[in-house]
Coordinates of C-alpha atoms in Angstrom, one line a residue:
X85 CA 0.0 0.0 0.0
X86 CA 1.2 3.3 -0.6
X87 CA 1.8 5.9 1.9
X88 CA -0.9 8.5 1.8
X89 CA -0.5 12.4 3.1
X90 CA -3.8 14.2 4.8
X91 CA -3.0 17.9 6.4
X92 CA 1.2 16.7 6.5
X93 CA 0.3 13.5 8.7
X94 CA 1.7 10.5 7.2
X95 CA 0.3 7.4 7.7
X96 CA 2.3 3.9 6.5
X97 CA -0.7 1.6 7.6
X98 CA -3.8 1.0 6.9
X99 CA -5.9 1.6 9.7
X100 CA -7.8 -1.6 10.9
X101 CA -11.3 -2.3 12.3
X102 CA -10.3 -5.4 14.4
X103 CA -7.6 -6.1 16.5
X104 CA -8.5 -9.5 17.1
X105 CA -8.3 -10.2 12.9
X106 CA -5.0 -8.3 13.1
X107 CA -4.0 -10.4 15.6
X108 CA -5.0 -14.0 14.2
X109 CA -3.2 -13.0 10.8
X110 CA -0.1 -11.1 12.5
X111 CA 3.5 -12.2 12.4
X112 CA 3.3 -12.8 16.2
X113 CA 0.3 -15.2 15.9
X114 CA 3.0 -17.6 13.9
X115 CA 5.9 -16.4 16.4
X116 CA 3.2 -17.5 19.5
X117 CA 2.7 -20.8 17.8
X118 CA 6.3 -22.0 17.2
X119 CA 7.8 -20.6 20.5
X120 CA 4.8 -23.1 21.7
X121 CA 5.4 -25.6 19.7
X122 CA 9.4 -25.6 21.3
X123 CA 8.2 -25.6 24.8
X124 CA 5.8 -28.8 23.9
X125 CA 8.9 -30.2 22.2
X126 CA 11.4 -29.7 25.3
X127 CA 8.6 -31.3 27.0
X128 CA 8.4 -33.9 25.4
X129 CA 12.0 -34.9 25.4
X130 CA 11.9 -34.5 29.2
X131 CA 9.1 -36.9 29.5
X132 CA 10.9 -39.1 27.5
X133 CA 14.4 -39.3 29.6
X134 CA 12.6 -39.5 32.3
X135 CA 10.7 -43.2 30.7
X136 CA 13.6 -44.2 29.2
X137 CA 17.2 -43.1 31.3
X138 CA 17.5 -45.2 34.3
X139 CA 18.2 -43.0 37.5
X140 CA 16.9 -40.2 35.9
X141 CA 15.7 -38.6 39.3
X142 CA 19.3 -39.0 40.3
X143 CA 21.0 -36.8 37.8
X144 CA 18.1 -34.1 37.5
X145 CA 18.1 -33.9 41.3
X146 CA 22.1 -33.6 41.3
X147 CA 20.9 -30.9 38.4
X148 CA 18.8 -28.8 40.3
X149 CA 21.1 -28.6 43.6
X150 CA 24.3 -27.7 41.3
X151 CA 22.2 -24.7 40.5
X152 CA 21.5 -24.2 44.0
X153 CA 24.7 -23.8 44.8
X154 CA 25.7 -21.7 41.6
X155 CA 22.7 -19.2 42.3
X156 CA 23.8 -18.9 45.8
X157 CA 27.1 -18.0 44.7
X158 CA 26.8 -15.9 41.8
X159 CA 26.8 -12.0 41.9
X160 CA 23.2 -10.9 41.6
X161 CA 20.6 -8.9 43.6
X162 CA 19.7 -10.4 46.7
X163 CA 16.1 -9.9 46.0
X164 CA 16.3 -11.7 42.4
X165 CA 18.3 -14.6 44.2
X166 CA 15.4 -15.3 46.6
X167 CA 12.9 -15.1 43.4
X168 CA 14.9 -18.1 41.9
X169 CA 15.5 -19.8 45.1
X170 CA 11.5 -20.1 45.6
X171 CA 11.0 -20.9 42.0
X172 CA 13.0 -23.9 41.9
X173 CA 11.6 -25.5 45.5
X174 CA 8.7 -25.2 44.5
X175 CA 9.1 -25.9 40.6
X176 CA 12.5 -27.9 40.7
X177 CA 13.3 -28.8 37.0
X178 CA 11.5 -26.4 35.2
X179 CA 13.2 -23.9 37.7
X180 CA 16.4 -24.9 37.7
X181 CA 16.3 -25.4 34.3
X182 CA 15.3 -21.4 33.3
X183 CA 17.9 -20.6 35.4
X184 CA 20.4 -22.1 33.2
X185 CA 19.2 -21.3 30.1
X186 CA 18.3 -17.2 31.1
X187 CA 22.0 -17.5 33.2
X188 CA 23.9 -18.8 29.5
X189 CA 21.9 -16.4 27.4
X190 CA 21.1 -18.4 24.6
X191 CA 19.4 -16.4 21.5
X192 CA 21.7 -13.5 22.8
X193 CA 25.5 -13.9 23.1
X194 CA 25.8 -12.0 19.9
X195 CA 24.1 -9.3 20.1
X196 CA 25.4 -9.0 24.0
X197 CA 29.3 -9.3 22.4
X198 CA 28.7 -6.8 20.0
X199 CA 27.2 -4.2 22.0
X200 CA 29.6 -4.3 24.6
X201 CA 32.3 -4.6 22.4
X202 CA 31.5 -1.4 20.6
X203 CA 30.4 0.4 24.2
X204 CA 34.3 -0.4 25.3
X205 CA 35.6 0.3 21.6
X206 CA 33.9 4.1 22.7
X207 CA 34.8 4.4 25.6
X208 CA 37.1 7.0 25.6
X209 CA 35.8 8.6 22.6
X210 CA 34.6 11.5 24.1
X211 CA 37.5 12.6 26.3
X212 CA 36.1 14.7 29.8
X213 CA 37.7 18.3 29.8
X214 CA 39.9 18.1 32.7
X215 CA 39.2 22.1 33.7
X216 CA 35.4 21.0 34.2
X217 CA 35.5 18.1 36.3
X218 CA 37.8 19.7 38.6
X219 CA 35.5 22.9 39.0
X220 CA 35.8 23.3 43.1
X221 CA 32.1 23.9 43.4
X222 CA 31.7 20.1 41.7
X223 CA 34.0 19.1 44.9
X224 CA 32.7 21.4 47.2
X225 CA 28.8 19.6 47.2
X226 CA 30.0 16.2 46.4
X227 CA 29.1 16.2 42.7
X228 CA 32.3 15.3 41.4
X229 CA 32.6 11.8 42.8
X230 CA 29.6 10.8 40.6
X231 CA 31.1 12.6 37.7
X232 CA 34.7 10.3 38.4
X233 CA 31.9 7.5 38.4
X234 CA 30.2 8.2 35.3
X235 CA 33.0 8.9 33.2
X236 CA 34.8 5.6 34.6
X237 CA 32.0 3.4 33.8
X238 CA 31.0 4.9 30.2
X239 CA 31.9 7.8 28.2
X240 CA 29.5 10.0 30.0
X241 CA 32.0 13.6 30.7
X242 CA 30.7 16.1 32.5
X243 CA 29.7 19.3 30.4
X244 CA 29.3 23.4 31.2
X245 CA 27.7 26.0 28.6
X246 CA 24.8 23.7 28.2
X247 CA 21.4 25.4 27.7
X248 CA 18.5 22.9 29.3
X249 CA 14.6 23.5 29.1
X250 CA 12.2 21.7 31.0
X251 CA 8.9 20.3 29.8
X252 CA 6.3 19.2 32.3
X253 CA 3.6 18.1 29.9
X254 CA 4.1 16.0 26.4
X255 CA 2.2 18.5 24.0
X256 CA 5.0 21.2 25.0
X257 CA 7.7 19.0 24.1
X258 CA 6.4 17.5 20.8
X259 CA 5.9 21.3 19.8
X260 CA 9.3 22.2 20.8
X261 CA 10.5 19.1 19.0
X262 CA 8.8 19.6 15.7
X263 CA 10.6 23.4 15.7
X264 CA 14.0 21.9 16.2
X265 CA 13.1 19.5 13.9
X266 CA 12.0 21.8 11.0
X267 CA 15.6 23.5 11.5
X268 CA 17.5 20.4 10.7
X269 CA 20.1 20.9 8.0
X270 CA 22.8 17.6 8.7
X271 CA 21.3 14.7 10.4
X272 CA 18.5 14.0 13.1
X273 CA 18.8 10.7 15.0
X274 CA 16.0 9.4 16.8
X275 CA 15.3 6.9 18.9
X276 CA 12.5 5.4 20.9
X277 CA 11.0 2.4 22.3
X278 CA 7.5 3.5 21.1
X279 CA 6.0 4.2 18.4
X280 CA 2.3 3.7 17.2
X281 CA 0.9 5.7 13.7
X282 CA -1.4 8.6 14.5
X283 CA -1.2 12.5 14.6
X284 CA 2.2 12.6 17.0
X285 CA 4.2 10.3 14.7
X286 CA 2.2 11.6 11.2
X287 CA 3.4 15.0 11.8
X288 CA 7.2 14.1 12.8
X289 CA 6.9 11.8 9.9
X290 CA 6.0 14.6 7.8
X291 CA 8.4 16.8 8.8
X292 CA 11.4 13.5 8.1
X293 CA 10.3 13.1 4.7
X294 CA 10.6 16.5 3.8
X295 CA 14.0 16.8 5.4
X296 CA 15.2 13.9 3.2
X297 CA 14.2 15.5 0.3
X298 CA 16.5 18.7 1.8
X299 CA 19.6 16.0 1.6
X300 CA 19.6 15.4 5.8
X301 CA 21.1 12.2 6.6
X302 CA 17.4 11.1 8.7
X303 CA 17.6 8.0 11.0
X304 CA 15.1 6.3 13.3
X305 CA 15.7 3.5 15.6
X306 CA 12.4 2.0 17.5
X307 CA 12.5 -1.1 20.2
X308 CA 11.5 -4.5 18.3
X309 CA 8.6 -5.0 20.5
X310 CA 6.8 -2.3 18.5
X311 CA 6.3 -5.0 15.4
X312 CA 3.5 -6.4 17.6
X313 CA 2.1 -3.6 19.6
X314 CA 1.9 -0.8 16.8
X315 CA 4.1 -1.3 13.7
X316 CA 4.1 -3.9 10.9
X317 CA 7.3 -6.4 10.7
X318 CA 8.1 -4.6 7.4
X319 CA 7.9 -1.2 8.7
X320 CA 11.5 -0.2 7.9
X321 CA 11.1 -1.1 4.3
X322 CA 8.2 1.6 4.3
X323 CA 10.1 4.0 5.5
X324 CA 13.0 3.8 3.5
X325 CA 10.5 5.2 0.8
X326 CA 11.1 8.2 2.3
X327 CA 15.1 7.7 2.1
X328 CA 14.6 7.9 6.3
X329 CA 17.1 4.7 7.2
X330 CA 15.1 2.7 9.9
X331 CA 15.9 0.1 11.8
X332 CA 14.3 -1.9 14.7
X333 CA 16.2 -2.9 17.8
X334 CA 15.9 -6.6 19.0
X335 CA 13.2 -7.7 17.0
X336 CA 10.7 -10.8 18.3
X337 CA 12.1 -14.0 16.2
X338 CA 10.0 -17.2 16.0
X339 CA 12.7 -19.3 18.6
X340 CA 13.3 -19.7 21.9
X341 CA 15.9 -17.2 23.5
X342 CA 16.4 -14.6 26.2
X343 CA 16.8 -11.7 24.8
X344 CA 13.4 -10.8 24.6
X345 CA 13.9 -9.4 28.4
X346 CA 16.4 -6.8 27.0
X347 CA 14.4 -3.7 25.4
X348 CA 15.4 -0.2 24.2
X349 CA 13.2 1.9 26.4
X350 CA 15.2 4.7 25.3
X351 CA 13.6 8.6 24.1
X352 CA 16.7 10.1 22.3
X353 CA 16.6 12.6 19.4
X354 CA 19.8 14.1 18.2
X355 CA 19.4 17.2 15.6
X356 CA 22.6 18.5 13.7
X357 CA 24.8 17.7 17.1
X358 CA 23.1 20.6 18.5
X359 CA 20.0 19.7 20.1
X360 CA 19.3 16.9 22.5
X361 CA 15.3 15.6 24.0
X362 CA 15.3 13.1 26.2
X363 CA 12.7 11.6 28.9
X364 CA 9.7 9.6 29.2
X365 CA 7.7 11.2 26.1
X366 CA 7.5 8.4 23.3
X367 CA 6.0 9.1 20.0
X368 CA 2.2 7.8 20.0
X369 CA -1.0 9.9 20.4
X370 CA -1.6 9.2 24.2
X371 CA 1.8 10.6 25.2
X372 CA 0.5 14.3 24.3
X373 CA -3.1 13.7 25.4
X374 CA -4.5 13.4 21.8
X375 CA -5.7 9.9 22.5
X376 CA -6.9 9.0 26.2
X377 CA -6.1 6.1 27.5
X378 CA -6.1 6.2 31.5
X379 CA -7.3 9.8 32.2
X380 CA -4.7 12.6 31.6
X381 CA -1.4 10.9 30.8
X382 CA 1.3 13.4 32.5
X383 CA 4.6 13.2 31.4
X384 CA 8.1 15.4 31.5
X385 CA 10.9 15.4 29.1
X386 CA 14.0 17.8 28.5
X387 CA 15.3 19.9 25.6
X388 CA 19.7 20.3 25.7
X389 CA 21.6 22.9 23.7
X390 CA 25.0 23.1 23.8
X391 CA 28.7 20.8 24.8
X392 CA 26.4 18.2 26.2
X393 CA 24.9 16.9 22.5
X394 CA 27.7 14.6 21.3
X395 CA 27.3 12.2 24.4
X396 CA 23.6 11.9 23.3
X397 CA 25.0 11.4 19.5
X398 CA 27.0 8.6 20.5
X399 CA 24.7 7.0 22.6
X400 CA 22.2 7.0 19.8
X401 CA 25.1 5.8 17.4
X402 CA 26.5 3.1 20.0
X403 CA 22.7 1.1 19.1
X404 CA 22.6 2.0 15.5
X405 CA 26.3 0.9 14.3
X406 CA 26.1 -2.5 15.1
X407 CA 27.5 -4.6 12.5
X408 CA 29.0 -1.2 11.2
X409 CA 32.4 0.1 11.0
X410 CA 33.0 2.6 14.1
X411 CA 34.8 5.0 11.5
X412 CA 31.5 6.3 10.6
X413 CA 30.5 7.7 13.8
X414 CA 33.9 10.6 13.7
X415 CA 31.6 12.8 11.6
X416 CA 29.2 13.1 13.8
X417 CA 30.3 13.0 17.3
X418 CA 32.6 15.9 16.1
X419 CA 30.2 18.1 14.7
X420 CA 30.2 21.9 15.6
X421 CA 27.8 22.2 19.4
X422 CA 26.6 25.3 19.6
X423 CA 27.5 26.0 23.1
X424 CA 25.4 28.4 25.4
X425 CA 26.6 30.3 28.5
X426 CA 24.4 29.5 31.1
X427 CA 25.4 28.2 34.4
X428 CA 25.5 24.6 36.0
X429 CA 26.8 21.0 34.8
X430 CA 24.9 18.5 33.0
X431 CA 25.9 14.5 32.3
X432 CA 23.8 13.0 29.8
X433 CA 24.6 9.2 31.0
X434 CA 23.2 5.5 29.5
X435 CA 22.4 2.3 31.0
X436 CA 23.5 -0.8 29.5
X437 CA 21.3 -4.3 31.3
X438 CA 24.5 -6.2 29.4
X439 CA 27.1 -5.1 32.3
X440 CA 27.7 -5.6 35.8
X441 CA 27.6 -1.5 36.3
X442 CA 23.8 -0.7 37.8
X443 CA 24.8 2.4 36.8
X444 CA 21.1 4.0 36.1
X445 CA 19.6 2.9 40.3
X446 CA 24.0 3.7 41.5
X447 CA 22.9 7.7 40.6
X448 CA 19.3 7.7 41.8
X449 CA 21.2 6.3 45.2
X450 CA 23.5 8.8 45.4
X451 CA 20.9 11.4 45.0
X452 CA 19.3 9.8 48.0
X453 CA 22.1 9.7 49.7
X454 CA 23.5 13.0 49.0
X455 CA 20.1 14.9 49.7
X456 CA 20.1 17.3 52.2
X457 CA 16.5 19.1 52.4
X458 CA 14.3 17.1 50.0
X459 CA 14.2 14.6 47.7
X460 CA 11.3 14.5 45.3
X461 CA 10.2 11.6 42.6
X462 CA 7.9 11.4 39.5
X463 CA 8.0 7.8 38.5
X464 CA 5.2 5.7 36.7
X465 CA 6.2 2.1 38.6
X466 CA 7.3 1.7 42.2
X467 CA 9.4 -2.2 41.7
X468 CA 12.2 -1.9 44.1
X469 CA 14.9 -3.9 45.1
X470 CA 16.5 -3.9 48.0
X471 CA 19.2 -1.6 48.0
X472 CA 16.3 1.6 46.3
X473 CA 14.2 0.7 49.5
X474 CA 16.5 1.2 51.6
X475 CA 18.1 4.2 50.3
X476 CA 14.4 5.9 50.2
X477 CA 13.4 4.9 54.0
X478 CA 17.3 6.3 54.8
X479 CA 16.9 9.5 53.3
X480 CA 13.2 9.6 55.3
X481 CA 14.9 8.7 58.2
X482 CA 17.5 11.2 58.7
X483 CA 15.1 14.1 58.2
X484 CA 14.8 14.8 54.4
X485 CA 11.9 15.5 53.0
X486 CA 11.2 12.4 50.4
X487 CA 8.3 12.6 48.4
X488 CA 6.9 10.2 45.4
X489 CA 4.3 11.3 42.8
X490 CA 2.7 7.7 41.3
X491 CA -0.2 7.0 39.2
X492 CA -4.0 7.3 40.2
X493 CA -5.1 5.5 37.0
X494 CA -2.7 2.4 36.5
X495 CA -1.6 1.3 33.0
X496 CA -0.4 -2.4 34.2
X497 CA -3.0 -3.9 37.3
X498 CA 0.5 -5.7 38.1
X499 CA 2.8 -2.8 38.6
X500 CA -0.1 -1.2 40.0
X501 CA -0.4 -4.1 42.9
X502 CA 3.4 -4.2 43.2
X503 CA 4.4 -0.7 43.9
X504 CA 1.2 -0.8 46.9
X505 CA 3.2 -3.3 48.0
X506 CA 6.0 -0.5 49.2
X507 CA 3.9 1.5 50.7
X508 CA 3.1 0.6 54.8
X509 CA 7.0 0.2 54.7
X510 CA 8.1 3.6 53.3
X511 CA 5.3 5.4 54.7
X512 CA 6.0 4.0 58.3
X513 CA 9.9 5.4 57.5
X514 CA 8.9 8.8 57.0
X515 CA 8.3 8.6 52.8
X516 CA 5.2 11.1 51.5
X517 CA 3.4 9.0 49.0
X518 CA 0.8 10.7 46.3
X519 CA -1.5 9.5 43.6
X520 CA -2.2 11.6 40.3
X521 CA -5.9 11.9 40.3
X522 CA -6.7 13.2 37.0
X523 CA -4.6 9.7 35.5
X524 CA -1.4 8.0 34.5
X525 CA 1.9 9.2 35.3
X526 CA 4.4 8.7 32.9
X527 CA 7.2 11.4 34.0
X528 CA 10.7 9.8 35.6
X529 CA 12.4 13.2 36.8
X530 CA 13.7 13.2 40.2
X531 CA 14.9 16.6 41.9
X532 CA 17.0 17.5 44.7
X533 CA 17.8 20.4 47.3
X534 CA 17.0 22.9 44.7
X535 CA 20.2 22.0 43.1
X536 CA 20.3 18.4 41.4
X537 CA 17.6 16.8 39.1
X538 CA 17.3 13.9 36.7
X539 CA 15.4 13.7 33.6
X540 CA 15.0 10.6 31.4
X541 CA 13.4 7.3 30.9
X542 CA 14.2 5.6 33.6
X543 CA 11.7 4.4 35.7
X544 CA 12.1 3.0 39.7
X545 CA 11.5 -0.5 38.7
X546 CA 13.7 -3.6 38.1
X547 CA 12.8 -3.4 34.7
X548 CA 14.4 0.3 33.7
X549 CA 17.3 -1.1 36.3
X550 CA 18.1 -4.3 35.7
X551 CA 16.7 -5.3 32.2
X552 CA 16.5 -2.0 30.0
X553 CA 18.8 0.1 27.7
X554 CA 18.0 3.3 29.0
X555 CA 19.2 7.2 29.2
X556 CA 18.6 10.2 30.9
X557 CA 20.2 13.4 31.7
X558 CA 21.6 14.5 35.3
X559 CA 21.4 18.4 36.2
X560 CA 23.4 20.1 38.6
X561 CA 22.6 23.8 39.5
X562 CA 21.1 24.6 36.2
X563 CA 18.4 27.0 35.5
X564 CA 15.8 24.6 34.6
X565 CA 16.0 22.5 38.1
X566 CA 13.6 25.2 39.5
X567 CA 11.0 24.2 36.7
X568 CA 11.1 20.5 37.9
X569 CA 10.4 21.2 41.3
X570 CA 7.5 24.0 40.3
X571 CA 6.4 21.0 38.2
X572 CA 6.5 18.5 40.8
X573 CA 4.8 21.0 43.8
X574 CA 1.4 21.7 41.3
X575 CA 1.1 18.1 40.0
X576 CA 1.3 17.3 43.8
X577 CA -1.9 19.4 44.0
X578 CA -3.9 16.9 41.6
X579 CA -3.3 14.0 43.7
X580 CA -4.5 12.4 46.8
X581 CA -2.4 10.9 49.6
X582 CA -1.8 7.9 50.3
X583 CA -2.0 7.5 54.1
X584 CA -2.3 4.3 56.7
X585 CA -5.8 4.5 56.1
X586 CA -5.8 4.5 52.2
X587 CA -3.5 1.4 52.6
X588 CA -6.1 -0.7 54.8
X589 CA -8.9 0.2 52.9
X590 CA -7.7 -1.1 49.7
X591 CA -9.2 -3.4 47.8
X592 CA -8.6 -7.3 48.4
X593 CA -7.9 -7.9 44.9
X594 CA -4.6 -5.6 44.8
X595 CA -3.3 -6.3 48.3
X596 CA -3.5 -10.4 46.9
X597 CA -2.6 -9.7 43.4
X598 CA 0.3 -7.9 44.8
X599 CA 1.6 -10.3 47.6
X600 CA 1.3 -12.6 44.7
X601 CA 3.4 -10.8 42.4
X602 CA 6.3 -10.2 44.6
X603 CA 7.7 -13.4 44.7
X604 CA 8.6 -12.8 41.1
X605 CA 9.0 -9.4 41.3
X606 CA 12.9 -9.5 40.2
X607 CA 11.8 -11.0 37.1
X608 CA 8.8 -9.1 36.1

């Protein structure tokens, strides 16, 4: 089918009047049945060793307790480890056996050795300005060890004459967007881990095409899931006939494999090395309140300007160039920044689920830890492990001011259940809890003391910490911080509080759904 224009909003698919006929005839329908059709098979050849090897309840209980012993020895959350311990007493095989098939990775060593090879190949690519990370108001407030952090663990320097602006509500920052993106006259780089047709993406898509035709080199990298929640399989063949290069990150293949659990959740788009947006804001109709969906969807994102671009362009460039040669990347890391004197520091910084370095929940800890007066939290999903719990209740506890802003119309029922599952214990250490009234909250912006904020995708969840590729921006003494917290103190007006009371008067079917679900939290 050919693309087809109405007012400059492109549409690639044909709308369609059933979901459930989509469904039966989709790609993921045959993708559903073979994946099935393995597990029946595995099956299968279990029951069959059991009939046929002698002492077969010998060697799978040997099996099961060698994986015992290598789960209680191997480096992982404490939480996670008591989620697998319970899931093999009570399932022993089919336990045990997960275990050492999500532990070895299968379906994903490739793509794992590739990406880390070419995040360590970059390492250094962006070289920290030694005059700015020793700035003795960095050192003065303590900023300066996370800096040494960041730029240790990934290419993430520490920048000055960066301009930020905030944006507390989605329509803002698509019309922001769309300006920047109209002034494009190199290359724009985005990437996302939605996005569904409609007016948001029609418009951008609009304003893509023409830039092709302008000579811009266009790019647009989306997360694989969106083959079966919005986009067709083929969806980067359509728009190539726009000359906009596409690809799609982790795609859902028809077999058995792991990394399924690794997602770009990722909001990036880079124009002309210039200007940066970053945060929760994905491109679908809901995300500017053109499509409800669970009330008014509220959401925050960030606009940079300035020395701090080129860290976003190589995160960007770090997912595309796989199975590309790194030489192509000079170009445009190096291209002119337009720097802007304003004060503060900001570290765009990434978070790769393929390392040992936690580095997205180390920097909301050390905010916690760090805070003085207050500590303040828009996140959609409350899924903690350990350690967050106990840096938020520690934070309470020695007298600073810790408040969280979550949802009052749920997306998930689970995550819903699960994060009502922290709240007697946070509450009871001092933790102010709210619920957004009018709907969902989407934002993931933390501010601090008036002084430090982060911006970005990433949410407090295990997913975003432990099992997404994710991004964000962290702020020190810029401008903008005082727009976060203005943000934070009126969307705090639209919500209720969550008190003792509210707790013990919830509904039966949350407080079991969510003792239920956190047993398996870690894995969720």
């Amino acid at each position: 089918m050919e693309p087809f224009e109405s007012d400059r909003i492109i549409r690639l698919l044909p709308k369609t009047r059933s979901r459930l006929l989509r469904l039966i005839f989709s790609r993921l329908a045959v993708i559903l049945v073979l994946i099935t059709s393995q597990i029946l098979l595995i099956a299968s050849i279990y029951g069959l060793f059991a009939e046929f090897i002698p002492r077969f309840k010998i060697i799978q209980t040997l099996f099961t307790l060698s994986m015992i012993f290598f789960l209680i020895n191997k480096d992982m959350d404490s939480s996670a480890k008591l989620t697998w311990l319970w899931l093999i007493a009570m399932f022993p095989v089919p336990g045990s056996l997960l275990l050492w098939f999500t532990d070895n990775n299968f379906g994903h060593r490739r793509i794992r050795r590739e990406i880390t090879d070419l995040i360590l190949e970059t390492k250094h690519a962006l070289p920290q300005d030694p005059e700015v990370i020793s700035d003795p108001e960095l050192a003065a407030s303590g900023t300066d060890d996370l800096c040494k952090y960041l730029n240790r663990t990934g290419c993430f320097p520490v920048y000055r004459n960066t301009d930020a602006t905030y944006f507390g509500d989605g329509a803002e920052m698509f019309d922001a967007m769309l300006a920047e993106l109209e002034k494009a006259e190199s290359f724009i780089f985005m990437e996302f881990f939605i996005i569904a047709e409609g007016y948001m993406w029609g418009k951008v898509l609009s304003v893509l095409s023409e830039k092709v035709r302008q000579g811009v080199d266009v790019r647009v990298l989306y997360d694989g899931m969106c083959e079966i929640s919005s986009l067709s399989f083929d969806y980067p063949k359509r728009m190539e006939q726009f000359g906009v290069r596409c690809k799609d990150f982790s795609p859902v293949q028809p077999f058995l494999s792991t990394h399924y659990n690794y997602r770009d959740h990722r909001k990036i788009v880079v124009i002309d090395g210039k200007t940066a947006f970053t945060g929760g804001i994905n491109l679908a109709d809901e995300y500017i309140n053109r499509e409800e969906r669970f009330g008014h969807w509220k959401d925050a994102g960030i606009m940079l300007k300035g020395e701090a671009i080129p860290s976003f362009t190589l995160m960007f460039l770090q997912m595309w160039n796989i199975n590309e040669p790194a030489a192509a990347w000079e170009p445009f890391i190096s291209a002119p920044t337009a720097p802007q004197h304003t004060e503060g520091w900001v570290i765009p910084y990434a978070d790769c689920p393929l390392d040992n370095d936690k580095v997205a929940e180390n920097v909301y800890i050390n905010l916690l830890y760090r805070a003085r007066k207050y500590v303040h939290i828009m996140t959609p999903y409350l899924i903690l492990d350990g350690e967050l719990e106990t840096a938020l209740k520690y934070a309470a506890q020695r007298g600073v001011d810790v408040q969280i802003i979550l949802p009052g119309i749920p997306d998930k029922r689970s995550a819903y259940a699960l994060a009502k599952t922290h709240y007697r214990t946070l509450i009871a250490a001092g933790v102010r809890l709210y619920e957004y009234t009018p709907g969902f909250v989407h934002a993931k912006t933390v501010v601090s003391d008036g002084e430090k904020a982060v911006v970005g995708s990433i949410n407090f969840d295990y997913r975003s910490l432990y099992h997404h590729f994710e991004c964000a921006a962290y702020l020190y003494k810029t401008p903008c911080i005082a727009d976060i917290e203005q943000d934070f103190q009126q969307t705090r007006e639209e919500c209720r509080t969550v008190t003792p009371e509210t707790i013990q008067n919830e509904s039966l079917f949350y407080k079991l759904l969510g003792g239920f679900l956190k047993v398996f939290s870690p894995l969720m």
